[in-house]
Amino acid sequence: PPSSIEIVDRAPNSKIEIRENEEFQLECLVKNAKPAAKIVWYRGNVELKLDKRVDTTTEAETGREHKAKRYNVLSRITLQPTAEDDYADYTCEARHEALPSDMPMRVTVQLSVLCKMDSLFY
């Protein structure tokens, strides 16, 4: 199974302040899986089907020449939050045959969307 999952440069369960309609990216990194893990994104409890998504799989640096190959997977999504995304949870989940289906490996962040009101953000 994967050794870890993280949303890059974000603490688990942290809040991300973002301005309304400002495009930004979230990156999820799942490390050291064999075979490579599949990454699934959720907004709340709903699986996201995104056009602006890029997944990259690379060989993990194991430090031992003859060890079985393991893979890191990086998934990058692009979002443009609206006022409806305020307090929305975005979750990255790793799916892998060695992980129990009832105990997924996942990490979540929450958006705090700053909305315009008479050219001021609040």
XYZ file of C-alpha atoms in Angstrom:
122
model
C 0.000 0.000 0.000
C 1.053 3.660 -0.229
C 3.206 4.927 2.629
C 1.657 8.409 2.765
C -0.812 10.868 1.278
C -0.657 14.655 1.416
C -2.031 17.777 -0.173
C 1.214 19.478 -1.176
C 2.165 22.522 0.958
C -1.037 22.253 3.022
C -1.476 20.856 6.522
C -4.177 18.175 6.885
C -7.562 19.709 7.770
C -6.214 23.223 7.214
C -8.277 26.112 5.894
C -7.235 27.751 2.617
C -8.222 31.378 2.091
C -8.867 32.145 -1.556
C -10.563 35.014 -3.351
C -13.786 34.336 -5.202
C -13.228 33.386 -8.884
C -9.429 33.312 -8.420
C -7.998 30.234 -10.110
C -5.736 28.063 -7.968
C -4.457 24.509 -7.823
C -4.457 21.714 -5.287
C -1.877 18.934 -5.589
C -2.198 15.551 -3.948
C 0.846 13.297 -3.578
C 0.579 9.586 -2.785
C 3.954 7.945 -2.126
C 5.547 4.504 -2.393
C 2.749 2.304 -3.727
C 3.084 -0.876 -5.756
C 1.340 -0.827 -8.130
C 0.694 2.907 -8.455
C -2.296 4.140 -6.461
C -5.337 5.750 -8.054
C -6.226 9.231 -6.791
C -9.839 10.317 -6.422
C -10.905 13.890 -5.537
C -14.070 14.816 -3.617
C -15.907 18.059 -2.877
C -17.752 17.207 0.311
C -18.924 13.624 -0.251
C -19.279 13.966 -4.031
C -16.584 12.572 -6.333
C -15.230 15.237 -8.700
C -15.030 14.656 -12.432
C -12.674 17.404 -13.526
C -11.522 18.564 -16.936
C -8.603 20.513 -15.466
C -6.805 17.594 -13.848
C -3.283 16.317 -14.454
C -1.950 13.054 -12.972
C 1.740 12.145 -13.055
C 3.262 8.828 -11.954
C 6.973 8.579 -11.152
C 9.183 5.848 -9.797
C 9.791 6.277 -6.062
C 13.331 6.752 -4.798
C 13.773 3.647 -2.663
C 17.479 3.881 -1.939
C 17.977 0.162 -2.631
C 18.839 -1.044 -6.109
C 17.151 -4.444 -6.002
C 14.020 -3.521 -4.066
C 10.731 -3.877 -5.923
C 9.762 -0.731 -7.775
C 7.287 1.544 -6.069
C 5.488 4.550 -7.490
C 4.555 8.070 -6.451
C 1.441 9.614 -7.971
C 0.834 13.367 -8.109
C -2.623 14.640 -9.030
C -3.151 18.345 -9.707
C -6.603 19.928 -9.963
C -7.450 23.493 -10.927
C -10.321 25.220 -9.158
C -12.027 28.579 -9.499
C -14.064 28.880 -6.283
C -17.358 30.714 -6.007
C -19.205 31.867 -2.897
C -20.804 28.395 -2.782
C -17.360 26.891 -2.115
C -17.029 28.754 1.194
C -16.468 26.108 3.892
C -16.386 23.368 1.246
C -14.143 20.395 2.028
C -11.864 19.105 -0.735
C -10.555 15.600 -0.152
C -7.884 13.581 -1.910
C -8.262 9.815 -1.555
C -5.803 7.085 -2.516
C -7.324 3.882 -3.869
C -5.144 0.801 -3.851
C -5.759 -2.954 -3.785
C -3.705 -3.304 -0.569
C -5.891 -0.782 1.304
C -9.167 -1.952 2.897
C -12.098 -0.386 1.030
C -13.703 0.662 4.327
C -10.512 2.429 5.520
C -9.347 4.646 2.650
C -6.206 6.739 2.871
C -7.353 10.347 2.539
C -6.549 13.949 3.394
C -8.893 16.968 3.460
C -8.592 20.758 3.331
C -11.351 23.344 3.635
C -11.813 26.463 1.523
C -12.551 29.870 2.957
C -13.719 31.953 -0.001
C -13.327 35.707 0.270
C -16.218 37.289 -1.624
C -16.352 40.726 -3.212
C -18.767 43.262 -1.786
C -18.589 46.761 -3.228
C -14.975 46.137 -4.350
C -13.915 45.023 -0.868
C -13.226 41.448 0.180
C -14.785 40.172 3.370
